[in-house]
mmCIF file of C-alpha atoms and ligand atoms in Angstrom:
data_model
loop_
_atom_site.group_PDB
_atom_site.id
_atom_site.type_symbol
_atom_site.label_atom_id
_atom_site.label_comp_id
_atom_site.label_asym_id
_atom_site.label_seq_id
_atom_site.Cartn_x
_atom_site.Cartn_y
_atom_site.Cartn_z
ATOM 1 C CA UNK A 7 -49.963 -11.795 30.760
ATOM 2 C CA UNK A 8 -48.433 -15.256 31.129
ATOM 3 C CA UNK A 9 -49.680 -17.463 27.891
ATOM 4 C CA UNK A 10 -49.720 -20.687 27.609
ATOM 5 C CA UNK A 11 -47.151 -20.430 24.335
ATOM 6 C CA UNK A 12 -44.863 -19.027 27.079
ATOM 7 C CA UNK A 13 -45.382 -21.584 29.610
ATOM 8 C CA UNK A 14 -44.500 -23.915 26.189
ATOM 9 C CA UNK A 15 -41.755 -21.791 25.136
ATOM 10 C CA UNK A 16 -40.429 -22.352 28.541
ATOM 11 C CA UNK A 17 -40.690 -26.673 27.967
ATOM 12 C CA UNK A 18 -38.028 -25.352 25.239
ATOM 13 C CA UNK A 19 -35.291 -24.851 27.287
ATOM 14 C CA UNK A 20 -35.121 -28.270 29.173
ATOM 15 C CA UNK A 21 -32.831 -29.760 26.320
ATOM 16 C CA UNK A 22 -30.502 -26.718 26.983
ATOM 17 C CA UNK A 23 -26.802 -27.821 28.578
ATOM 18 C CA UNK A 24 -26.064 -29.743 31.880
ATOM 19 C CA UNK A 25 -26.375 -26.520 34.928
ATOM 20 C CA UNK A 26 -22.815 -24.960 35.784
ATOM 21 C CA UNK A 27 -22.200 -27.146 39.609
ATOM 22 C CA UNK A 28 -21.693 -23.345 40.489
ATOM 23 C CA UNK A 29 -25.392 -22.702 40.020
ATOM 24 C CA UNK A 30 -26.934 -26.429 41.225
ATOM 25 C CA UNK A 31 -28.834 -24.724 43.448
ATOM 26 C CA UNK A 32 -31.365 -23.541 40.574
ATOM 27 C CA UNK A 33 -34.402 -25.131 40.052
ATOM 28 C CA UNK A 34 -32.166 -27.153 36.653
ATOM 29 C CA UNK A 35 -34.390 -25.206 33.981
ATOM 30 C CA UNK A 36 -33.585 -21.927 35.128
ATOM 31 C CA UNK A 37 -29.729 -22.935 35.518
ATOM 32 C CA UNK A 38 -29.638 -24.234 32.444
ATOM 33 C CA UNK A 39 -30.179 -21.375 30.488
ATOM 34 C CA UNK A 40 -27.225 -20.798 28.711
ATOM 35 C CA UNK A 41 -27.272 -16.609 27.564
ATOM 36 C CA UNK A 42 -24.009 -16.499 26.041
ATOM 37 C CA UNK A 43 -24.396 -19.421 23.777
ATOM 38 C CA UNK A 44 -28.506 -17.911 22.977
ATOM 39 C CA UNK A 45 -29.220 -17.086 19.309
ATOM 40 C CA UNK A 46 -30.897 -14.025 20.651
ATOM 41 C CA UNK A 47 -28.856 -12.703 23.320
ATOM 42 C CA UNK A 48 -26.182 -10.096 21.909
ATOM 43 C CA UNK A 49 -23.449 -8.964 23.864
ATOM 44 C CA UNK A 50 -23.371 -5.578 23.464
ATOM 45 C CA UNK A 51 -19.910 -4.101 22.820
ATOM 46 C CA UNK A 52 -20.491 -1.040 24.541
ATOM 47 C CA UNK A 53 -22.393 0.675 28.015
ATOM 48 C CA UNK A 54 -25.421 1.222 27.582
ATOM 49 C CA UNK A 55 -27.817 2.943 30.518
ATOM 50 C CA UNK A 56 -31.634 1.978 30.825
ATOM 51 C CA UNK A 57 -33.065 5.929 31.562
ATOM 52 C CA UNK A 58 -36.246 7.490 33.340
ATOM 53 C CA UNK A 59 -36.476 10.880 32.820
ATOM 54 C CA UNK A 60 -38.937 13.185 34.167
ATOM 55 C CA UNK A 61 -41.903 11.172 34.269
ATOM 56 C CA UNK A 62 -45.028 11.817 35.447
ATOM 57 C CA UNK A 63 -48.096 9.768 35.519
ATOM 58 C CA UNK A 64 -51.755 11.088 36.279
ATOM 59 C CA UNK A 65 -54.694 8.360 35.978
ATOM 60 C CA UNK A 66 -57.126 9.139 33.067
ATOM 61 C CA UNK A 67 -60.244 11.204 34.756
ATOM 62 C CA UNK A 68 -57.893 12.006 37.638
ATOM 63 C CA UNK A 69 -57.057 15.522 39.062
ATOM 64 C CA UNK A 70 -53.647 14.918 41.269
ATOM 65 C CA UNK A 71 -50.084 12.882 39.138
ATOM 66 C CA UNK A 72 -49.469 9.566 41.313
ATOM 67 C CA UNK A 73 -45.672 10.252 40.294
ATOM 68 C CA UNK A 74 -43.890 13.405 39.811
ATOM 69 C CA UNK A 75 -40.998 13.870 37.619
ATOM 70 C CA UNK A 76 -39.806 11.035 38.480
ATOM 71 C CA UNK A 77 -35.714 10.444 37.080
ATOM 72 C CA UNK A 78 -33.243 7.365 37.794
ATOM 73 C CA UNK A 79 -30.956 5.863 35.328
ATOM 74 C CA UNK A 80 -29.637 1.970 36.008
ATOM 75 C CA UNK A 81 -27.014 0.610 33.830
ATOM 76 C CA UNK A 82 -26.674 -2.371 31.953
ATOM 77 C CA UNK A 83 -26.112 -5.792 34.059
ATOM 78 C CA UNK A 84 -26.734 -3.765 36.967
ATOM 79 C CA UNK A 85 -28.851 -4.190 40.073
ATOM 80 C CA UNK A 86 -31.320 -1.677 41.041
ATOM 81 C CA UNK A 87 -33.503 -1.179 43.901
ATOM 82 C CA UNK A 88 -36.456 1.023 44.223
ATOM 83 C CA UNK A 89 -38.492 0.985 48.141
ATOM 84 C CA UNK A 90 -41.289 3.179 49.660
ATOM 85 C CA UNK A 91 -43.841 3.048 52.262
ATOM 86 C CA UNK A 92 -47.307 1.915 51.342
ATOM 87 C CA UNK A 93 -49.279 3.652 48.752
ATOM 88 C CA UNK A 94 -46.345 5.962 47.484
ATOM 89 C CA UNK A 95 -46.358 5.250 44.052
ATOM 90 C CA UNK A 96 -44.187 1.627 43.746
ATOM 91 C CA UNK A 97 -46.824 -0.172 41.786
ATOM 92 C CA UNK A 98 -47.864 2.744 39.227
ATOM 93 C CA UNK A 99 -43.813 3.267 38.313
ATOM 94 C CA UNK A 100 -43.132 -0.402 37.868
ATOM 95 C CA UNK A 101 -46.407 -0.262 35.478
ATOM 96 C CA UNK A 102 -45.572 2.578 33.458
ATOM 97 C CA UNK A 103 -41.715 0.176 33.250
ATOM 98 C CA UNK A 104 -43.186 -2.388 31.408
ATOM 99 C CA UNK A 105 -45.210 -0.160 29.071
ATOM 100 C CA UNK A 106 -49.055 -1.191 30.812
ATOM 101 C CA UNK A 107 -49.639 2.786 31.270
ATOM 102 C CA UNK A 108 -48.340 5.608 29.561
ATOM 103 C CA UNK A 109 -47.107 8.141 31.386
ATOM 104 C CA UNK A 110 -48.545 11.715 31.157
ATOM 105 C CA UNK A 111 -45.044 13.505 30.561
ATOM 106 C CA UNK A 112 -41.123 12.198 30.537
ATOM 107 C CA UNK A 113 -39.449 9.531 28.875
ATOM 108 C CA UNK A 114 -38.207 5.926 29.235
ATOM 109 C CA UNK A 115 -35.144 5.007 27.470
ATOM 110 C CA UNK A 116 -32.590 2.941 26.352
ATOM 111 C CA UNK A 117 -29.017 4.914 25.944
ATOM 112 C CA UNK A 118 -26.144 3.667 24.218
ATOM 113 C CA UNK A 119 -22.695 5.134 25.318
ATOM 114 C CA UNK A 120 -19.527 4.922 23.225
ATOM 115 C CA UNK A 121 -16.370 4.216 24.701
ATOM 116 C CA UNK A 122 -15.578 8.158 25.329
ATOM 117 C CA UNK A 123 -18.601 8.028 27.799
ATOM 118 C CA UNK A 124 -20.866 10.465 25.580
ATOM 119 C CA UNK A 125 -24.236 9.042 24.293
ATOM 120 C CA UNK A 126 -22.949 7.318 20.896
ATOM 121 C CA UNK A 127 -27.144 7.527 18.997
ATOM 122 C CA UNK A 128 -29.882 9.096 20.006
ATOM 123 C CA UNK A 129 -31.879 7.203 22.887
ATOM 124 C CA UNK A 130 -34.251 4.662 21.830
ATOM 125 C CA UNK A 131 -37.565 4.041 23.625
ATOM 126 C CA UNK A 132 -37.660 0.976 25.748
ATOM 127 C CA UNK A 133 -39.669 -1.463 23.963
ATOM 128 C CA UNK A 134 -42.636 -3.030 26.753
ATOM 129 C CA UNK A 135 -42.075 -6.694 25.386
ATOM 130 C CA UNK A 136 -38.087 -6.105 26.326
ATOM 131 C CA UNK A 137 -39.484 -5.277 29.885
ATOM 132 C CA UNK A 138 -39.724 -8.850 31.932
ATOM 133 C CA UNK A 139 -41.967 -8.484 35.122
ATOM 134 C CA UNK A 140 -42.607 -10.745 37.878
ATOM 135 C CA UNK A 141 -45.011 -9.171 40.439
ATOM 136 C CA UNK A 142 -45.323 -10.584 43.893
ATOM 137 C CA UNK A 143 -48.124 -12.749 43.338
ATOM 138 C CA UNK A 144 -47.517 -14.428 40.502
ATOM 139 C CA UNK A 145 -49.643 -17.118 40.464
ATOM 140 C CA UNK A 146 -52.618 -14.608 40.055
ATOM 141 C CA UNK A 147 -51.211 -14.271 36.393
ATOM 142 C CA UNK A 148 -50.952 -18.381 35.697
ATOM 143 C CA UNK A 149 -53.330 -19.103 32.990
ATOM 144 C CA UNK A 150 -51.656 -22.964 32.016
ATOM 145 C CA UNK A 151 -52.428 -25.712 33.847
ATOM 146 C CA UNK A 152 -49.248 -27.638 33.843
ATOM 147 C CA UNK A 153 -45.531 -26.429 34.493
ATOM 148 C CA UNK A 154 -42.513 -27.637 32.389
ATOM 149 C CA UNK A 155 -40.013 -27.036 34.733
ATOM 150 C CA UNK A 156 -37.259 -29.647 35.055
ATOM 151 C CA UNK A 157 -37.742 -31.960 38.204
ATOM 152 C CA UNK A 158 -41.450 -31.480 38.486
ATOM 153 C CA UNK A 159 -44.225 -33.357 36.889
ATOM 154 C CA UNK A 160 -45.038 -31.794 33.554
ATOM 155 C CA UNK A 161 -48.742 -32.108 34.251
ATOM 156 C CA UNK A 162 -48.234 -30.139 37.567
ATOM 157 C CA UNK A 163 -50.935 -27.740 38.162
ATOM 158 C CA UNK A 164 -48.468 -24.747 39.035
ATOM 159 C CA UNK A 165 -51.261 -23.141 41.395
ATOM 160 C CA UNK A 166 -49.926 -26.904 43.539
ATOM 161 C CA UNK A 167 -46.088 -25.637 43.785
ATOM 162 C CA UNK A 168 -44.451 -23.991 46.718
ATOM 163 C CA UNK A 169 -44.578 -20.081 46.455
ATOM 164 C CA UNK A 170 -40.752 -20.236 46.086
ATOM 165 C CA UNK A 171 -41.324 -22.830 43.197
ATOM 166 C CA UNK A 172 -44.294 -20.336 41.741
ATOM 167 C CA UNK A 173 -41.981 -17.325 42.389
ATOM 168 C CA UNK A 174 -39.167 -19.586 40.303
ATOM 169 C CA UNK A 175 -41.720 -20.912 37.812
ATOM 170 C CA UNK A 176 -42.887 -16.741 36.904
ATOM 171 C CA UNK A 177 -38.911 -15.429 36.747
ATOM 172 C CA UNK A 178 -38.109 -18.558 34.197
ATOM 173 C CA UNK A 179 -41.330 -17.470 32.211
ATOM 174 C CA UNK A 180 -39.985 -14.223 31.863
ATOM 175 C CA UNK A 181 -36.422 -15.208 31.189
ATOM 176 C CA UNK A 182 -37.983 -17.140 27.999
ATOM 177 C CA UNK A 183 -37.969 -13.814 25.744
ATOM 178 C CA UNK A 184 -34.356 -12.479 27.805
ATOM 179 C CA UNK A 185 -35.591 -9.493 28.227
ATOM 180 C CA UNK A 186 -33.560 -6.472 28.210
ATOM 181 C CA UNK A 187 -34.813 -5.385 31.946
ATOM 182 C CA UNK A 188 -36.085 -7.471 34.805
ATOM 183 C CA UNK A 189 -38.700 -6.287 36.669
ATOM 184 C CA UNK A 190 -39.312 -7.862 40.305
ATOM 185 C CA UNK A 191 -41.879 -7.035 42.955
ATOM 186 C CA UNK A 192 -41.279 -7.934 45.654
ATOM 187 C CA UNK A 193 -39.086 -11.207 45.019
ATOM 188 C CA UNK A 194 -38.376 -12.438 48.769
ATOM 189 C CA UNK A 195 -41.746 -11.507 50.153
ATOM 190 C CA UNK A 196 -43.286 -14.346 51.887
ATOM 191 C CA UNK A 197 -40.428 -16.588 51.269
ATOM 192 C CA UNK A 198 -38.924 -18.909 54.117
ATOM 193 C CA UNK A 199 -34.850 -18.524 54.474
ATOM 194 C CA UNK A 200 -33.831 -21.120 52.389
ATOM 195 C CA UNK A 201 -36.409 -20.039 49.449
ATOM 196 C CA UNK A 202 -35.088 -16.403 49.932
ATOM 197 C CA UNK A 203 -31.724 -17.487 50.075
ATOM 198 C CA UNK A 204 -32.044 -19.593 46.574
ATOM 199 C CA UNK A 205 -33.826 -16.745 44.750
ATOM 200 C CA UNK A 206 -30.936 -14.206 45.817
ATOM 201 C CA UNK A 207 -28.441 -16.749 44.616
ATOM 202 C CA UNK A 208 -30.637 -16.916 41.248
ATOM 203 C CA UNK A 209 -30.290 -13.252 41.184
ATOM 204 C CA UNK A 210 -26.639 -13.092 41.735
ATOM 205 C CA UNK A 211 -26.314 -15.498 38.814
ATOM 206 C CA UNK A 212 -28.608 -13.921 36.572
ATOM 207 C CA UNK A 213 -27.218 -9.761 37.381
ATOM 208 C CA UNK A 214 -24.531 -11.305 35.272
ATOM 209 C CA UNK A 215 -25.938 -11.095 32.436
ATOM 210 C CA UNK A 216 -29.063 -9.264 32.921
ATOM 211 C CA UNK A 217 -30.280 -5.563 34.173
ATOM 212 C CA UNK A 218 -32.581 -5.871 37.062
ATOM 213 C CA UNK A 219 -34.735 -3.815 38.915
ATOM 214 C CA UNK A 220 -36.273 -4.418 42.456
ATOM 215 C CA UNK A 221 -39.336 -2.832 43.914
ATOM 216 C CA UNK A 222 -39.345 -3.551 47.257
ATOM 217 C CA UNK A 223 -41.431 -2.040 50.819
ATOM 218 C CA UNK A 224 -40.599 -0.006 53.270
ATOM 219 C CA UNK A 225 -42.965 -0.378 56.107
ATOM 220 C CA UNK A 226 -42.788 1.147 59.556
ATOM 221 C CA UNK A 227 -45.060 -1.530 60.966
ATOM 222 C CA UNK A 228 -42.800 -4.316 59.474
ATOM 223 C CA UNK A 229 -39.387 -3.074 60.019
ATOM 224 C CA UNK A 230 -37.782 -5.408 60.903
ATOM 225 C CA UNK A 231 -39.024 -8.037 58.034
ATOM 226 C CA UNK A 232 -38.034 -5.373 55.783
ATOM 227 C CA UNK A 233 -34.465 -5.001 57.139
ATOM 228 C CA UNK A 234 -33.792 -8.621 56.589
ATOM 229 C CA UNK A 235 -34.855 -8.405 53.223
ATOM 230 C CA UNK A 236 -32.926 -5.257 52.321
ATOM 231 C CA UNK A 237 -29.472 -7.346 53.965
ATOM 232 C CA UNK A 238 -30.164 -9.908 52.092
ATOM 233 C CA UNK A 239 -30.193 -8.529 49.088
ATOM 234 C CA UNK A 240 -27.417 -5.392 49.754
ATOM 235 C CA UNK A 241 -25.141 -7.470 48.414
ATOM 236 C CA UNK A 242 -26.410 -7.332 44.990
ATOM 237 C CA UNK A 243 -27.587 -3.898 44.943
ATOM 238 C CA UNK A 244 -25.666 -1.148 42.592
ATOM 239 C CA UNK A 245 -28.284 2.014 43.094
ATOM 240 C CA UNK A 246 -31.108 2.168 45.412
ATOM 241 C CA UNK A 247 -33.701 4.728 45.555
ATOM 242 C CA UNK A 248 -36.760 5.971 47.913
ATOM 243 C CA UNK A 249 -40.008 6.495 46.716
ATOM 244 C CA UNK A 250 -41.679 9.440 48.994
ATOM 245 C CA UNK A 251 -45.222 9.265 49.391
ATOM 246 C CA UNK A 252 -46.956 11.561 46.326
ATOM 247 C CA UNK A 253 -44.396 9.649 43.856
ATOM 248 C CA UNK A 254 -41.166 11.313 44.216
ATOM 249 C CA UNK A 255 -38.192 9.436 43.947
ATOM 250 C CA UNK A 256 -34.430 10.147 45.350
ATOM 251 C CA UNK A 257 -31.369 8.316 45.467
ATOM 252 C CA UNK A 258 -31.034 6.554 48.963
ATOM 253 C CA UNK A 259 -28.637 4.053 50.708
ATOM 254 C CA UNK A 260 -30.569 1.024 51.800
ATOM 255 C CA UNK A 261 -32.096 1.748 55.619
ATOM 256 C CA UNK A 262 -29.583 -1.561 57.163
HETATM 257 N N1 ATP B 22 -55.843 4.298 38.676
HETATM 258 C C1 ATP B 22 -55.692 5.021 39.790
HETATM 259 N N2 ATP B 22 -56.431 6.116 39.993
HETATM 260 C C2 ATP B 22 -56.284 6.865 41.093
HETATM 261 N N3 ATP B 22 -55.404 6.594 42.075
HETATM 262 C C3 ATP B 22 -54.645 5.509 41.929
HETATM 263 C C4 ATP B 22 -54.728 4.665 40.793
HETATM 264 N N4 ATP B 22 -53.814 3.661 40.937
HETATM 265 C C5 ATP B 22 -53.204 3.879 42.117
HETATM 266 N N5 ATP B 22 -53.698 4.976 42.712
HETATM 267 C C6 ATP B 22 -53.232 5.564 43.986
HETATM 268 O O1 ATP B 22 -51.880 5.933 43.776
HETATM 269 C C7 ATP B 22 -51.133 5.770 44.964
HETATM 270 C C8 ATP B 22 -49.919 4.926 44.682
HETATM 271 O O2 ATP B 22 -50.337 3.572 44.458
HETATM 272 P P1 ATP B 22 -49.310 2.411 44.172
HETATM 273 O O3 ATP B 22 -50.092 1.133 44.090
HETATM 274 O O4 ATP B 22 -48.476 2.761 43.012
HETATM 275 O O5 ATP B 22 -48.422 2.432 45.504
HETATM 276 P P2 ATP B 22 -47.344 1.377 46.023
HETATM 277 O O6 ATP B 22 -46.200 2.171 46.493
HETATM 278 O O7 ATP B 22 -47.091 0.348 44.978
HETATM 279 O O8 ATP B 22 -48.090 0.703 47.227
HETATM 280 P P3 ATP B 22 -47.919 -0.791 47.801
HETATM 281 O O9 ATP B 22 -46.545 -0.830 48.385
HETATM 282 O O10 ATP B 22 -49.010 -0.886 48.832
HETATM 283 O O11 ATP B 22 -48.122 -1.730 46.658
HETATM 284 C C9 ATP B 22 -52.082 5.192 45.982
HETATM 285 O O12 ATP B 22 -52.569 6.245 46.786
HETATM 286 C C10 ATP B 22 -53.188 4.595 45.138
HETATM 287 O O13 ATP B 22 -54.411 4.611 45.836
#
């Protein structure tokens, strides 16, 4: 998953400009990352909608789909959320996203819209290395054993770093290849305020310019952890869906 090229790749951007003050907060690699000015980031002149449409997923060897029909579209530079109890089908969705199952039936899509709002090509199918994904324990996917980023040692082992420096460290590996969707599970759990509080920032700064997608949980026995986290991040969230338990998904207003 993470290679050690891409924890190298990563080394490449510490030359990039001095951070915008606006953004100091960011760890200064991540902040430094300059998308307008990239070589391979193209602005695209117009809308264009990332789409799920009826997809379904049932496990090889399996009798019962883990998600059913499942539809949502999210446009570009646009913030997305997606939460659910325990078990409902979160972690199969976000894997069939960045193309690490296939699912059994539906489509996932990027659509191009011209300026009269119709669909201006036929949709193309979301390519998985234009998927970025940072699950929630991303140091369980580290594989280098030093770090790169700006302000830390570059021999740092990055299992030693903070989990909001590992959480950091994982997003800037993924922002390497600028990918085209941004895939986060989980992104404040078992952060303190002030690590929660930077990340959201990040993600402020980086909905600019990127479309992102949130998984996040819903549990009844954790309520009130999860109502923090869903305040915390309202503010950046565009569309927000529930995932029922069987893996059916409907457009919901955060639970705040
Ligand atoms: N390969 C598989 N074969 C059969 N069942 C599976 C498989 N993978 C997941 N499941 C089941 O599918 C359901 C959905 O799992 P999934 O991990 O997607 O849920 P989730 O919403 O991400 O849960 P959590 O919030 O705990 O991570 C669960 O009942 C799980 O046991």
């Amino acid at each position: 998953m993470v290679s050690t090229s891409s924890v190298s790749g990563f080394k490449f951007f510490n030359g990039l400009k001095e951070p915008d003050p606006s953004t100091s907060f960011l760890p200064t690699t991540i902040s430094s990352l300059n998308f307008r000015k990239s070589k391979s980031f193209t602005i695209k002149c117009n809308y264009s909608c990332f789409e799920v449409k009826g997809v379904s997923y049932q496990p090889p060897g399996t009798q019962h789909s883990l998600l059913n029909e499942v539809s949502f579209s999210l446009p570009e530079k646009s913030f997305g959320l997606i939460f659910g109890r325990s078990g409902s089908g979160k972690t199969t969705l976000l894997q069939l996203l960045a193309g690490l199952s296939k699912p059994t039936s539906g489509s996932i899509c990027i659509q191009r819209y011209g300026n009269d709002g119709h669909p201006s090509q036929p949709p193309e199918p979301l390519p998985s290395e234009r998927v970025g994904i940072v699950f929630q324990f991303p140091e369980r996917y580290f594989v280098a054993d030093n770090v790169g980023l700006n302000g830390i040692l570059l021999d740092k082992d990055p299992q030693s770093l903070s989990g909001g420096y590992k959480r950091r460290l994982a997003l800037a590996i993924q922002l390497v290849q600028i990918p085209d969707l941004l895939i986060l599970d989980e992104p404040l759990a078992g952060l303190d305020w002030k690590a929660r509080a930077d990340v959201v920032k990040l993600l402020k700064h980086l909905k600019k310019e990127l479309t992102i997608l949130v998984v996040s949980h819903d549990l009844n026995s954790t309520y009130a952890t999860s109502t923090v986290i869903f305040r915390e991040l309202a503010g950046l969230v565009d569309r927000s869906w529930v995932m029922e338990m069987g893996g059916n998904l409907r457009e919901e207003q955060l639970p705040i």
